[in-house]
Amino acid sequence: MPGGAFSRTPGPPESSSKAQSEPYTIGDFCIDEYRPIKVIVVGAGYSGITAGIRYQQKIPNLTLAIYDKSGGVGGTWYNNRYPGLTCDIPAHCYQLTFEEKRDWSGFYAPGPEIRQYLEGIVDKYKLMRYIRLQHEVIHARYDEPTGKWHVRVRRPNPDAGVLEEIEDTADVLVTAIGSLSRWKWPDIDGLQKFKGELHHSAGFDPDDKTWQEVAEKWKDKRVGVIGVGSSALQLVPALQPRVQKLVNYVRGKTWLAVPFASNAFAELLGRDAQNAEDFRFTPDELERLRNDPEFYRNFRLSLENEINSVHSSTLRGSPMQLAARQAFRENMEKKLAKKPWILEKLLPDFPVACRRLTPGPGYLEALCEDNVDFVSSPIKRITENGIETVDGEHQEVDVLFCATGYETSFQLPFPIIGRGGLALNAKWTPHPVSYLSVAVDGFPNMFMSLGPNSGVGSGSLLALMEYQVGYAVQATAKLQRERLKSIEVKPEAVRDFDRYLEAYFPKSVYSEKCRSWYKAGKEEGRVVGLWPGSTLHALKALSYPRWEDYTYEPADPVENRLYWLGDGQTHAEKTLTGDRAWYLREPYLDVPPVPKD
């Protein structure tokens, strides 16, 4: 045949020939007689809770441990308690796909309500039998000979209460710690010399009170808020009516969005223009959302469709990007009409969504109140009783909130050691690398949720998170079903995803010059925080794993990749128990639609 030289097959390796010449003995187990498997999840926020639900649902013969350093479940929604804490994504788009809540009190849900929602899910799915609170993971190491992860955990001794370290082992390690979980103080001269009441927004502790109760003592106080990120945009309107004077110190510039999906919100509820930005539900609206399933379903799907329709606004020079700039500018001009000079200091020259976009309901209106000062002159130092700016001005404050963000370098707070003693933090220097944001070469049997390049600039973050967890569960199922010791992404697959990242982001607004956690807090550089595409794009990419991008080690010392086929039967047949007609029932039964024409 033409080109016949290419059809010649080289002889098998010596080891392969030897294996083929020796008698092969099949396994003495059923194909679905799944070996025990242990999974450790780090974190009990949205990702960890979802992992707990899906692992117990999908993986048989499972031992599961979910470790969290905090005293309660919820992750960032447990740890954050600052005044005005609210999700700036519509509440109906910030819930799990399979666990709907019909009685959100407002379009933007307050933090305590989200925390209660998560606590309710944990109770419903009986996850506390897996969750270990006040258990801080401080070290994780992959042991190559056994294919196990060895995880050190610091916890209070159950009897004495003193801190102790314990070790746990697992076949699979899932990190679910999120990208915005470790806050940091700003690097400002004199900060620790301040003698007033000092808080970081993420570290604010109301001490078993509501923030409103704590704020009662500030009604005659002068309060400073440093920052113009998401937290500051919520702090300012929350505190403004409750304090004598408020001073907002703003170093950078930012776009204030027209509230996400607000037009759809008003239209779906039949609101007039005058009430379109009152984001609390009326009693009648709540009643309908609770008790009219069709109305609720349409409301939720319409909002989700709306937030998944703006991806093109993140592309440089797109008509939607230009239209957003115009609409947002007009909105900011209108709301700052009483103090138009603030617009000059606040309005950016970088594109919309270059840094994280937030609607900040009430923020611009609060800036225009008589008891609020907006200071754009950079801070020179903090004194014992106030703040001095570089223009020589000094403002006395009694209470100071630093809403200055989180550690965004993706340098993890504890060592994770992979093959050959490789530390993940070292591999992630100068920037993190991954495969589809869920796996890293050199770290077998480890999967991530909301790790590097997992955030979204538009669309549903929680949907992406669920698919990342689903990916980890699928990989674990493969590890168990095919009797594998390890599953590890290939270095070339990581490199290819890296090349895709580097080629994608230059066409987006995210690579423009602006300081953002998307770029690890830098003005310019690699985008490490966002998925390279839309949310829907990510869901498609993660739905069906490319198993050919991984390498595998068998768990059994048998040179036959199909050893997992076992003894030729299923457990139900062998024991004459269970369902032996499962293929005639859902979800296995797949009835095709009949063509209509």
Tab-separated table of C-alpha atoms in Angstrom, residues 43 59 65 109 150 231 233 245 264 285 293 382 389 475 485:
chain	number	residue	atom	x	y	z
A	43	GLY	CA	-12.781	24.556	53.217
A	59	ILE	CA	-19.070	8.114	45.123
A	65	ALA	CA	-13.564	14.737	55.739
A	109	ALA	CA	-29.126	39.451	49.773
A	150	HIS	CA	-0.862	13.085	54.123
A	231	SER	CA	-16.497	46.274	50.696
A	233	LEU	CA	-18.938	50.572	48.484
A	245	LYS	CA	-19.401	62.261	60.084
A	264	ALA	CA	-35.117	42.711	34.098
A	285	GLU	CA	-43.806	40.249	45.630
A	293	PRO	CA	-43.666	28.150	41.191
A	382	ILE	CA	-2.084	57.744	60.065
A	389	THR	CA	-2.933	63.311	53.474
A	475	ALA	CA	-12.019	12.249	38.352
A	485	LYS	CA	-3.440	4.716	42.319
